[in-house]
Short mmCIF file of C-alpha atoms in Angstrom, two decimals:
data_model
loop_
_atom_site.label_atom_id
_atom_site.label_comp_id
_atom_site.label_asym_id
_atom_site.label_seq_id
_atom_site.Cartn_x
_atom_site.Cartn_y
_atom_site.Cartn_z
CA MET A 1044 0.00 0.00 0.00
CA ALA A 1045 1.57 3.25 -1.20
CA ARG A 1046 1.12 6.54 0.64
CA ILE A 1047 -0.28 9.16 -1.75
CA ALA A 1048 -0.60 12.85 -0.96
CA VAL A 1049 -3.16 14.77 -3.04
CA ILE A 1050 -2.89 18.56 -3.10
CA GLY A 1051 -6.31 20.19 -3.43
CA ALA A 1052 -9.86 18.90 -3.05
CA GLY A 1053 -11.27 19.95 -6.41
CA THR A 1054 -13.46 17.47 -8.27
CA GLY A 1055 -10.61 16.25 -10.50
CA ALA A 1056 -8.28 15.66 -7.56
CA MET A 1057 -11.03 13.92 -5.59
CA ALA A 1058 -11.80 11.70 -8.59
CA ALA A 1059 -8.17 10.60 -8.60
CA ALA A 1060 -8.22 10.10 -4.82
CA ALA A 1061 -11.33 7.88 -4.90
CA ARG A 1062 -10.00 5.72 -7.73
CA LEU A 1063 -6.60 5.34 -6.05
CA ALA A 1064 -8.20 4.39 -2.73
CA VAL A 1065 -10.24 1.68 -4.45
CA ALA A 1066 -6.98 0.37 -5.91
CA GLY A 1067 -5.70 -0.14 -2.35
CA GLU A 1068 -3.58 2.99 -1.89
CA LYS A 1069 -3.52 5.05 1.31
CA VAL A 1070 -4.63 8.52 0.20
CA THR A 1071 -4.57 11.82 2.10
CA VAL A 1072 -5.95 15.03 0.55
CA TYR A 1073 -4.54 18.39 1.72
CA GLU A 1074 -6.85 21.34 1.02
CA ARG A 1075 -5.95 24.96 1.79
CA SER A 1076 -9.57 26.05 2.30
CA ALA A 1077 -12.13 24.84 4.83
CA SER A 1078 -14.09 22.66 2.42
CA TYR A 1079 -13.99 20.46 -0.68
CA GLY A 1080 -15.05 21.12 -4.26
CA GLY A 1081 -12.60 23.74 -5.50
CA SER A 1082 -14.47 25.97 -7.95
CA VAL A 1083 -17.71 24.02 -7.43
CA GLY A 1084 -18.84 26.23 -4.58
CA ARG A 1085 -22.06 27.38 -2.96
CA HIS A 1086 -23.33 30.64 -1.46
CA GLU A 1087 -26.32 30.75 0.89
CA HIS A 1088 -28.23 33.80 2.10
CA GLU A 1089 -31.48 33.81 4.08
CA GLY A 1090 -32.88 30.72 2.40
CA PHE A 1091 -31.49 31.43 -1.06
CA VAL A 1092 -28.89 29.01 -2.44
CA PHE A 1093 -26.56 29.68 -5.38
CA ASP A 1094 -23.87 27.78 -7.25
CA THR A 1095 -20.70 29.85 -7.49
CA GLY A 1096 -19.07 27.62 -10.09
CA PRO A 1097 -20.41 25.55 -12.99
CA GLY A 1098 -24.18 25.74 -13.34
CA LEU A 1099 -24.73 22.70 -15.56
CA LEU A 1100 -23.17 19.30 -16.17
CA HIS A 1101 -22.17 18.02 -19.60
CA LEU A 1102 -20.84 14.56 -20.43
CA PRO A 1103 -22.33 12.99 -17.27
CA ALA A 1104 -20.84 9.67 -18.41
CA VAL A 1105 -17.56 10.78 -16.80
CA GLN A 1106 -19.16 11.06 -13.36
CA ARG A 1107 -21.21 7.92 -13.90
CA ASP A 1108 -18.03 5.97 -14.61
CA LEU A 1109 -16.40 7.34 -11.44
CA PHE A 1110 -19.28 6.12 -9.26
CA VAL A 1111 -19.48 2.75 -11.00
CA LYS A 1112 -15.76 2.14 -10.51
CA THR A 1113 -15.57 3.29 -6.87
CA GLY A 1114 -18.63 1.82 -5.15
CA LYS A 1115 -21.96 0.06 -5.26
CA GLU A 1116 -24.15 3.18 -5.47
CA SER A 1117 -24.52 4.73 -8.92
CA LEU A 1118 -24.32 8.47 -9.58
CA GLU A 1119 -28.13 8.64 -9.82
CA GLN A 1120 -28.40 6.98 -6.41
CA CYS A 1121 -26.25 9.73 -4.89
CA VAL A 1122 -27.63 12.82 -6.66
CA THR A 1123 -30.73 13.66 -8.70
CA LEU A 1124 -29.89 14.53 -12.31
CA VAL A 1125 -32.39 16.60 -14.28
CA GLN A 1126 -32.08 16.98 -18.04
CA VAL A 1127 -32.62 20.66 -18.82
CA ASP A 1128 -35.08 21.33 -21.65
CA PRO A 1129 -34.80 23.60 -23.46
CA ALA A 1130 -31.05 23.36 -23.09
CA SER A 1131 -30.72 27.11 -23.58
CA ARG A 1132 -32.48 30.21 -24.78
CA HIS A 1133 -30.59 32.86 -26.71
CA LEU A 1134 -31.37 36.54 -27.14
CA PHE A 1135 -29.37 38.14 -29.97
CA ALA A 1136 -28.49 41.78 -30.53
CA ASP A 1137 -31.22 42.29 -33.14
CA GLY A 1138 -33.88 41.08 -30.71
CA THR A 1139 -34.19 37.59 -32.17
CA ALA A 1140 -34.98 34.95 -29.55
CA LEU A 1141 -34.06 31.29 -29.99
CA SER A 1142 -34.71 28.25 -27.78
CA LEU A 1143 -32.61 25.14 -28.38
CA PRO A 1144 -33.92 21.72 -27.30
CA ASN A 1145 -31.71 19.38 -25.29
CA ALA A 1146 -29.71 16.72 -27.14
CA SER A 1147 -31.74 16.78 -30.35
CA ARG A 1148 -29.93 17.55 -33.60
CA ALA A 1149 -33.18 17.58 -35.58
CA GLY A 1150 -34.86 19.74 -32.95
CA VAL A 1151 -32.01 22.25 -33.00
CA ALA A 1152 -32.17 22.51 -36.79
CA ALA A 1153 -35.92 23.07 -36.71
CA ALA A 1154 -35.58 25.71 -33.98
CA LEU A 1155 -32.92 27.55 -35.96
CA ASP A 1156 -35.03 27.56 -39.11
CA GLY A 1157 -38.00 28.86 -37.14
CA ALA A 1158 -36.13 31.65 -35.39
CA LEU A 1159 -33.40 32.67 -37.86
CA GLY A 1160 -34.91 31.73 -41.19
CA ALA A 1161 -34.94 28.80 -43.60
CA GLY A 1162 -31.50 27.34 -44.24
CA SER A 1163 -30.09 28.30 -40.84
CA GLY A 1164 -30.70 24.81 -39.46
CA ALA A 1165 -28.99 23.17 -42.45
CA ARG A 1166 -25.91 25.40 -42.12
CA TRP A 1167 -25.62 24.63 -38.40
CA SER A 1168 -26.22 20.90 -39.00
CA ASP A 1169 -23.49 20.81 -41.64
CA PHE A 1170 -21.17 22.51 -39.16
CA MET A 1171 -22.08 19.98 -36.49
CA ASP A 1172 -21.32 17.13 -38.91
CA ARG A 1173 -17.81 18.56 -39.30
CA ALA A 1174 -17.58 18.99 -35.52
CA ARG A 1175 -18.49 15.30 -35.16
CA ASP A 1176 -15.62 14.42 -37.49
CA ALA A 1177 -13.28 16.47 -35.31
CA TRP A 1178 -14.64 14.65 -32.24
CA ASP A 1179 -14.07 11.24 -33.82
CA ARG A 1180 -10.52 12.17 -34.85
CA SER A 1181 -9.38 13.64 -31.56
CA ARG A 1182 -11.56 12.21 -28.78
CA ARG A 1183 -9.26 9.44 -27.63
CA PRO A 1184 -5.83 11.14 -27.75
CA LEU A 1185 -7.24 14.44 -26.52
CA LEU A 1186 -9.56 13.26 -23.74
CA GLU A 1187 -9.20 9.58 -22.92
CA GLU A 1188 -5.45 8.92 -23.05
CA PRO A 1189 -2.51 10.38 -21.13
CA LEU A 1190 -0.77 13.06 -23.16
CA ARG A 1191 1.56 11.21 -25.47
CA SER A 1192 5.26 11.95 -25.75
CA ASP A 1193 4.61 12.78 -29.40
CA HIS A 1194 1.87 15.24 -28.39
CA HIS A 1195 2.90 17.43 -31.32
CA VAL A 1196 0.46 15.41 -33.44
CA LEU A 1197 -2.29 17.21 -31.54
CA GLY A 1198 -0.92 20.45 -32.91
CA ARG A 1199 -2.79 19.71 -36.12
CA ASP A 1200 -6.40 20.87 -36.10
CA PRO A 1201 -8.82 17.93 -36.56
CA TYR A 1202 -11.69 20.15 -37.72
CA PRO A 1203 -12.32 19.59 -41.48
CA ALA A 1204 -12.85 23.21 -42.41
CA VAL A 1205 -14.65 24.01 -45.65
CA ARG A 1206 -12.51 25.44 -48.42
CA GLN A 1207 -13.85 28.95 -49.00
CA ARG A 1208 -13.57 30.47 -52.47
CA ARG A 1209 -12.82 34.19 -52.55
CA LEU A 1210 -13.07 36.60 -55.47
CA LEU A 1211 -9.63 37.52 -56.84
CA ARG A 1212 -7.96 35.95 -53.80
CA PRO A 1213 -6.74 32.44 -53.01
CA ALA A 1214 -9.25 30.09 -51.38
CA ARG A 1215 -8.79 29.55 -47.66
CA ARG A 1216 -10.05 27.47 -44.74
CA ALA A 1217 -11.18 28.58 -41.30
CA ASP A 1218 -8.47 28.32 -38.65
CA THR A 1219 -10.35 29.83 -35.71
CA VAL A 1220 -13.81 29.88 -34.16
CA ALA A 1221 -14.42 33.41 -35.47
CA GLU A 1222 -13.45 32.38 -38.99
CA ILE A 1223 -15.92 29.45 -38.88
CA GLY A 1224 -18.65 31.91 -37.95
CA ALA A 1225 -17.79 34.36 -40.69
CA GLY A 1226 -17.11 31.88 -43.48
CA GLU A 1227 -19.09 28.71 -42.83
CA LEU A 1228 -22.10 29.86 -40.82
CA ALA A 1229 -22.57 33.13 -42.73
CA ASP A 1230 -25.07 34.60 -40.27
CA ALA A 1231 -24.14 37.01 -37.49
CA ARG A 1232 -26.51 35.27 -35.07
CA LEU A 1233 -25.14 31.79 -35.80
CA ALA A 1234 -21.64 33.22 -35.44
CA ALA A 1235 -22.62 34.77 -32.08
CA LEU A 1236 -24.05 31.41 -31.00
CA LEU A 1237 -20.76 29.68 -31.75
CA ASP A 1238 -18.69 32.49 -30.20
CA GLY A 1239 -20.76 32.13 -27.04
CA TYR A 1240 -19.69 28.52 -26.56
CA ALA A 1241 -16.02 29.50 -26.79
CA LEU A 1242 -16.41 32.54 -24.54
CA ALA A 1243 -18.25 30.52 -21.89
CA HIS A 1244 -15.18 28.27 -21.64
CA GLY A 1245 -12.81 31.24 -21.31
CA LEU A 1246 -11.62 31.07 -24.92
CA ASP A 1247 -11.13 33.97 -27.30
CA PRO A 1248 -13.10 33.18 -30.51
CA ARG A 1249 -10.63 35.23 -32.54
CA THR A 1250 -7.72 32.93 -31.67
CA ALA A 1251 -9.25 29.66 -30.40
CA PRO A 1252 -8.63 26.93 -32.97
CA ALA A 1253 -11.44 25.61 -35.14
CA SER A 1254 -11.36 22.41 -33.08
CA ALA A 1255 -13.31 24.31 -30.41
CA ALA A 1256 -16.27 23.14 -32.49
CA LEU A 1257 -16.11 20.16 -30.12
CA LEU A 1258 -17.68 22.30 -27.39
CA PRO A 1259 -21.12 22.84 -28.95
CA TYR A 1260 -20.96 19.31 -30.38
CA MET A 1261 -20.51 17.74 -26.94
CA GLU A 1262 -23.27 19.82 -25.39
CA GLN A 1263 -25.81 19.30 -28.16
CA THR A 1264 -25.00 15.59 -28.51
CA PHE A 1265 -24.73 14.47 -24.89
CA GLY A 1266 -27.07 17.01 -23.35
CA SER A 1267 -27.14 19.50 -20.48
CA TRP A 1268 -27.93 18.33 -16.96
CA TYR A 1269 -28.65 20.03 -13.65
CA VAL A 1270 -28.10 18.45 -10.25
CA ARG A 1271 -31.09 18.95 -7.97
CA GLY A 1272 -30.09 21.10 -5.02
CA GLY A 1273 -27.35 22.75 -7.06
CA MET A 1274 -24.12 21.59 -8.63
CA ARG A 1275 -22.45 21.67 -5.22
CA GLU A 1276 -24.38 18.45 -4.55
CA LEU A 1277 -22.19 16.71 -7.12
CA ALA A 1278 -19.05 17.82 -5.27
CA ARG A 1279 -20.62 16.60 -2.02
CA ALA A 1280 -21.34 13.20 -3.55
CA VAL A 1281 -17.77 12.83 -4.82
CA TYR A 1282 -16.41 13.88 -1.41
CA GLU A 1283 -18.62 11.36 0.37
CA ARG A 1284 -17.53 8.65 -2.03
CA CYS A 1285 -13.91 9.46 -1.16
CA VAL A 1286 -14.67 9.27 2.57
CA ALA A 1287 -16.46 5.97 2.07
CA ARG A 1288 -13.32 4.64 0.38
CA ARG A 1289 -11.30 5.81 3.42
CA VAL A 1290 -9.62 8.79 1.81
CA ARG A 1291 -8.38 11.11 4.57
CA PHE A 1292 -8.99 14.86 4.20
CA VAL A 1293 -7.02 17.60 5.97
CA PHE A 1294 -8.69 21.00 5.54
CA GLY A 1295 -7.04 24.33 6.27
CA ALA A 1296 -3.76 22.73 5.20
CA GLU A 1297 -1.91 24.81 2.63
CA VAL A 1298 0.90 22.97 0.85
CA VAL A 1299 3.81 25.34 0.21
CA ARG A 1300 6.29 22.90 -1.28
CA ILE A 1301 6.48 19.46 -2.82
CA VAL A 1302 9.29 17.61 -1.11
CA GLU A 1303 11.87 15.99 -3.35
CA LYS A 1304 14.19 13.22 -2.15
CA ASP A 1305 16.59 11.08 -4.15
CA GLY A 1306 15.29 12.51 -7.40
CA ARG A 1307 11.58 11.84 -6.85
CA ALA A 1308 8.54 13.37 -5.14
CA ALA A 1309 8.61 12.25 -1.51
CA GLY A 1310 5.92 14.25 0.27
CA VAL A 1311 4.56 17.73 0.95
CA GLU A 1312 5.51 20.58 3.25
CA LEU A 1313 2.66 22.51 4.87
CA ALA A 1314 2.51 26.20 5.73
CA ASP A 1315 3.00 25.42 9.43
CA GLY A 1316 6.28 23.66 8.65
CA GLU A 1317 4.98 20.10 8.97
CA VAL A 1318 6.30 17.66 6.39
CA ALA A 1319 4.07 14.76 5.39
CA GLU A 1320 5.99 11.98 3.72
CA ALA A 1321 4.48 10.19 0.73
CA ASP A 1322 5.47 7.71 -1.93
CA ARG A 1323 3.67 9.71 -4.62
CA VAL A 1324 2.16 13.18 -4.89
CA VAL A 1325 -0.84 14.25 -6.99
CA LEU A 1326 -0.96 17.99 -7.65
CA GLY A 1327 -4.60 18.98 -8.15
CA VAL A 1328 -4.14 22.77 -8.28
CA ARG A 1329 -2.47 25.15 -10.71
CA PRO A 1330 1.33 24.88 -10.38
CA ARG A 1331 2.87 28.04 -8.94
CA PRO A 1332 6.44 29.15 -8.31
CA GLY A 1333 7.94 27.58 -5.23
CA LEU A 1334 5.40 24.79 -5.00
CA VAL A 1335 6.89 22.61 -7.72
CA PRO A 1336 10.59 22.13 -8.56
CA ASP A 1337 9.79 23.54 -11.99
CA ARG A 1338 13.04 23.07 -13.84
CA GLN A 1339 13.04 19.37 -13.01
CA VAL A 1340 9.38 18.80 -13.80
CA TRP A 1341 9.14 20.44 -17.21
CA GLY A 1342 11.64 20.80 -19.99
CA ALA A 1343 11.67 23.14 -22.95
CA ASP A 1344 9.73 20.69 -25.12
CA ASP A 1345 6.98 19.95 -22.61
CA VAL A 1346 3.44 21.26 -22.99
CA ARG A 1347 2.58 24.37 -20.99
CA VAL A 1348 -0.64 26.34 -21.21
CA ARG A 1349 0.20 29.62 -22.91
CA PRO A 1350 -0.84 32.71 -20.89
CA GLY A 1351 -3.56 33.79 -23.31
CA ALA A 1352 -5.20 30.37 -23.33
CA GLY A 1353 -6.27 30.43 -19.70
CA ALA A 1354 -6.38 34.09 -18.76
CA ALA A 1355 -10.13 34.64 -18.46
CA GLY A 1356 -12.07 34.73 -15.20
CA ARG A 1357 -15.72 34.76 -14.15
CA PHE A 1358 -17.79 37.64 -12.78
CA THR A 1359 -20.96 36.45 -11.09
CA VAL A 1360 -23.94 38.31 -9.64
CA LEU A 1361 -26.17 36.32 -7.26
CA LEU A 1362 -29.65 37.82 -6.99
CA SER A 1363 -32.24 37.05 -4.31
CA LEU A 1364 -35.59 38.02 -5.82
CA ARG A 1365 -39.10 38.52 -4.50
CA GLY A 1366 -41.79 36.99 -6.68
CA GLY A 1367 -41.97 33.49 -8.06
CA ARG A 1368 -40.41 32.13 -11.24
CA GLU A 1369 -42.89 32.41 -14.12
CA PRO A 1370 -43.98 29.02 -15.58
CA GLU A 1371 -42.48 29.69 -19.00
CA ALA A 1372 -39.04 30.64 -17.64
CA VAL A 1373 -36.10 28.56 -18.86
CA HIS A 1374 -33.11 27.36 -16.87
CA ARG A 1375 -30.40 29.05 -18.95
CA THR A 1376 -30.61 32.13 -21.16
CA VAL A 1377 -27.66 33.69 -22.96
CA VAL A 1378 -27.96 37.41 -23.74
CA HIS A 1379 -25.47 37.93 -26.55
CA SER A 1380 -23.43 41.10 -26.92
CA ALA A 1381 -24.24 43.60 -29.64
CA ARG A 1382 -20.50 44.26 -29.89
CA GLY A 1383 -18.93 40.83 -29.81
CA ALA A 1384 -15.57 41.83 -31.26
CA ALA A 1385 -15.25 44.73 -28.80
CA GLU A 1386 -16.17 42.43 -25.92
CA GLN A 1387 -13.52 39.90 -26.91
CA GLU A 1388 -10.91 42.64 -27.33
CA ALA A 1389 -11.70 43.95 -23.85
CA VAL A 1390 -11.83 40.59 -22.03
CA PHE A 1391 -8.63 39.23 -23.56
CA GLY A 1392 -6.95 42.62 -23.56
CA GLY A 1393 -7.27 43.05 -19.81
CA ARG A 1394 -10.14 45.55 -19.70
CA VAL A 1395 -13.77 45.67 -18.59
CA ALA A 1396 -16.21 45.01 -21.44
CA ALA A 1397 -18.89 47.65 -21.91
CA HIS A 1398 -21.34 45.20 -23.53
CA PRO A 1399 -20.70 41.72 -22.11
CA THR A 1400 -22.39 38.48 -23.05
CA VAL A 1401 -24.43 37.47 -19.98
CA THR A 1402 -25.62 34.00 -19.00
CA VAL A 1403 -28.75 33.99 -16.85
CA LEU A 1404 -29.43 30.87 -14.75
CA ARG A 1405 -32.92 30.39 -13.27
CA PRO A 1406 -33.14 26.83 -11.91
CA ASP A 1407 -36.63 25.50 -11.24
CA ASP A 1408 -35.50 24.02 -7.93
CA PRO A 1409 -37.27 24.55 -4.58
CA ALA A 1410 -33.96 23.86 -2.81
CA THR A 1411 -32.56 27.17 -4.12
CA ARG A 1412 -35.19 29.50 -2.64
CA PRO A 1413 -37.08 30.06 0.64
CA ASP A 1414 -40.50 29.35 -0.96
CA ALA A 1415 -42.42 29.54 -4.23
CA GLU A 1416 -42.83 33.32 -3.82
CA HIS A 1417 -39.11 33.91 -4.27
CA GLU A 1418 -36.45 33.08 -6.84
CA ALA A 1419 -32.65 32.69 -6.93
CA VAL A 1420 -31.06 33.98 -10.16
CA THR A 1421 -27.39 33.86 -11.17
CA LEU A 1422 -25.81 36.15 -13.78
CA THR A 1423 -22.37 35.30 -15.18
CA ALA A 1424 -19.97 36.93 -17.63
CA THR A 1425 -16.50 35.97 -18.81
CA VAL A 1426 -14.07 38.74 -17.84
CA ALA A 1427 -10.39 39.62 -17.62
CA PRO A 1428 -8.69 38.20 -14.51
CA GLN A 1429 -7.66 40.01 -11.35
CA GLY A 1430 -4.52 41.99 -12.11
CA PRO A 1431 -5.21 43.54 -15.50
CA VAL A 1432 -8.51 44.64 -13.92
CA ASP A 1433 -8.67 45.53 -10.24
CA TRP A 1434 -11.76 43.58 -9.23
CA ARG A 1435 -11.09 44.48 -5.58
CA ASP A 1436 -12.19 48.04 -6.40
CA ALA A 1437 -15.75 48.35 -5.05
CA GLU A 1438 -16.77 50.91 -7.68
CA VAL A 1439 -15.53 48.74 -10.55
CA ARG A 1440 -17.51 45.82 -9.14
CA ARG A 1441 -20.64 47.91 -8.63
CA ARG A 1442 -20.64 49.38 -12.13
CA PHE A 1443 -20.07 46.04 -13.87
CA ALA A 1444 -22.68 44.27 -11.74
CA ASP A 1445 -25.15 46.97 -12.74
CA VAL A 1446 -24.35 46.33 -16.41
CA LEU A 1447 -25.09 42.62 -15.98
CA VAL A 1448 -28.39 43.35 -14.21
CA GLU A 1449 -29.39 45.80 -16.95
CA ARG A 1450 -28.74 43.22 -19.67
CA ALA A 1451 -30.45 40.41 -17.76
CA ALA A 1452 -33.54 42.59 -17.28
CA ALA A 1453 -34.36 41.90 -20.94
CA VAL A 1454 -35.15 38.27 -20.08
CA VAL A 1455 -36.22 38.38 -16.39
CA PRO A 1456 -39.50 40.30 -16.00
CA GLY A 1457 -39.37 43.15 -13.49
CA LEU A 1458 -35.86 42.22 -12.44
CA ARG A 1459 -34.69 45.45 -10.79
CA GLU A 1460 -37.88 45.92 -8.78
CA ARG A 1461 -37.70 42.33 -7.49
CA ILE A 1462 -34.15 42.43 -6.06
CA LEU A 1463 -33.96 41.80 -2.33
CA HIS A 1464 -30.24 41.14 -2.04
CA THR A 1465 -27.21 41.16 -4.34
CA GLU A 1466 -23.96 39.26 -3.88
CA VAL A 1467 -21.09 39.85 -6.29
CA ARG A 1468 -18.22 37.44 -6.89
CA THR A 1469 -15.22 38.28 -9.04
CA PRO A 1470 -11.92 36.74 -10.15
CA ALA A 1471 -10.42 38.24 -6.98
CA HIS A 1472 -12.70 35.96 -4.94
CA THR A 1473 -11.71 32.97 -7.08
CA GLU A 1474 -8.03 33.73 -6.57
CA ALA A 1475 -8.46 34.04 -2.79
CA GLU A 1476 -10.48 30.82 -2.49
CA THR A 1477 -8.71 28.52 -4.95
CA GLY A 1478 -5.24 30.02 -5.22
CA ALA A 1479 -5.49 30.22 -9.04
CA GLU A 1480 -3.43 33.20 -10.19
CA GLY A 1481 -5.70 36.10 -11.10
CA GLY A 1482 -8.74 33.93 -10.46
CA ALA A 1483 -8.34 32.47 -13.93
CA VAL A 1484 -10.58 29.58 -14.91
CA PRO A 1485 -8.85 26.77 -16.85
CA PRO A 1486 -10.13 26.21 -20.39
CA PRO A 1487 -10.58 22.74 -21.88
CA ALA A 1488 -7.69 21.33 -23.90
CA LEU A 1489 -8.01 21.71 -27.67
CA ALA A 1490 -6.10 20.23 -30.55
CA GLY A 1491 -4.68 22.52 -33.21
CA ALA A 1492 -2.90 25.88 -32.99
CA ALA A 1493 0.44 24.03 -32.85
CA GLY A 1494 -0.46 22.67 -29.41
CA ALA A 1495 -0.95 26.08 -27.78
CA TYR A 1496 -4.21 24.97 -26.14
CA LEU A 1497 -2.93 21.73 -24.63
CA HIS A 1498 -2.26 21.36 -20.90
CA PRO A 1499 0.66 19.75 -19.04
CA GLY A 1500 0.55 15.96 -19.07
CA ASN A 1501 -0.64 13.98 -16.05
CA SER A 1502 2.80 12.49 -15.44
CA THR A 1503 5.87 14.69 -15.04
CA ARG A 1504 9.63 14.44 -15.33
CA LEU A 1505 9.87 14.23 -11.55
CA PRO A 1506 9.15 10.57 -10.72
CA GLY A 1507 6.27 10.19 -8.32
CA LEU A 1508 4.63 13.54 -9.19
CA TYR A 1509 1.34 13.56 -11.12
CA LEU A 1510 -1.01 16.34 -12.21
CA ALA A 1511 -4.82 16.26 -11.97
CA GLY A 1512 -7.61 18.81 -12.27
CA GLY A 1513 -8.43 21.61 -14.66
CA TRP A 1514 -4.86 22.86 -15.07
CA ALA A 1515 -3.65 19.44 -16.27
CA HIS A 1516 -4.45 17.35 -19.33
CA PRO A 1517 -7.21 17.38 -20.65
CA GLY A 1518 -8.09 20.76 -19.14
CA GLY A 1519 -10.89 22.61 -17.40
CA GLY A 1520 -14.58 21.89 -16.86
CA LEU A 1521 -16.26 19.24 -14.73
CA ALA A 1522 -16.03 16.50 -17.35
CA HIS A 1523 -12.44 17.22 -18.37
CA ALA A 1524 -11.26 17.47 -14.76
CA GLY A 1525 -12.94 14.16 -14.01
CA MET A 1526 -11.11 12.61 -16.95
CA SER A 1527 -7.82 13.85 -15.53
CA GLY A 1528 -8.52 11.97 -12.31
CA THR A 1529 -9.11 8.79 -14.29
CA LEU A 1530 -5.82 9.22 -16.16
CA VAL A 1531 -3.79 9.90 -13.01
CA ALA A 1532 -5.18 6.84 -11.25
CA GLY A 1533 -4.38 4.71 -14.28
CA LEU A 1534 -0.80 5.99 -14.48
CA VAL A 1535 -0.18 5.42 -10.76
CA VAL A 1536 -1.68 1.93 -10.68
CA GLU A 1537 -0.56 0.62 -14.07
CA GLY A 1538 2.54 2.70 -14.68
CA ASP A 1539 3.71 4.63 -17.72
CA GLY A 1540 2.34 1.95 -20.02
CA PHE A 1541 -1.24 2.94 -19.17
CA ARG A 1542 -3.01 4.10 -22.34
CA GLY A 1543 -6.48 4.90 -21.02
CA SER A 1544 -9.68 2.95 -20.47
CA ARG A 1545 -11.27 1.13 -23.36
#
């Protein structure tokens, strides 16, 4: 039985911990905060309950596999999953409203034709066919296998872009999300729809590779799910599964250094000076200077997330409202920016966007409100991280929160008059709670762009040190982080020859 120290209690790190414990290892998780879950947090105020991290679950098969492999109770026996339908409603700059059904390609095409005009559904369907090809080409090496030593093959974009003919100029193919929108979708609203998927994952549509087409493909193919009681319930279930498998948790324990001995990871040093010896260490948080012996872990040819690929944060406004949720309300509405290019330039240029894209979450869940005469609503926008923007400035926070409320008022009747209480959370809060520099949120790994959107592999050059969670392969998001836990457990148990589950 090996002693394994896990740094951080995010969902990816806990997934690794549970799987390793089932394999017979002695696992201890060290978490700097007072609770588990990482970015999957919760805020409560006078009977109102809000998620402070992801609001929906995609690719639930990842979590289902975790529960199947680590115990007798299935995921559905531990939490209540609700398929959200419609999956999303969209309000575009010209006033067009669109509702997309959950996990129905034919339904999405029909909805697009009805809202945007005949032919819109066919153009989107053709795009989704190409996205499916990209999924088939890259799914296993990008998501289900440890990052290969010849990871440079993932530098080639798997998206089969259409060759676009241009008058008096050479034909060309789309290389980025924005170019797909302009050239292949040929409708500003369809382009905004696609841009919104990239932006929601912290990616700049102007530079994100065309392979980001995987993001809408995964959502529209595998569906969108809500966990009754809030997404924090999923983190609770994973934590309880770890405890049931005898994983030990130490909260309020900040790891300041990974101990190296005889050329391998040999334990962790805590902020109070205590050293906990271990045979292996799993790093489940973003590597930072001083924590990891960097020069020994990564070499010049190793994958590192480039600064621009993971520099976005989240600004969230939690609203306690008087008055019940109207029957026709939908769970998720995206209010698209009228100035998408300006928004992207601001967010990824380190400024505050004047016209942000706003996601409005209105769960139909009694557990989130005091009674049926009240409602809990969450507004979210992708923003520049703490640092380029001073989100600790109360006036900056107030002004931007007011912008989000103003934009959300277009889809929530009587919003301003119904507000009882407002809670604002910024990248500065994320940085303080998770330790992620600038409060940045890790994006998912993407193929293409010469490997610029890949993440560090799960094994490192320092024997005994492994990486899990959103800042490791295959990147951020609940599903991707869960996959990282699977890969780490496989590498620890089976060794470097592990090639993923089949």
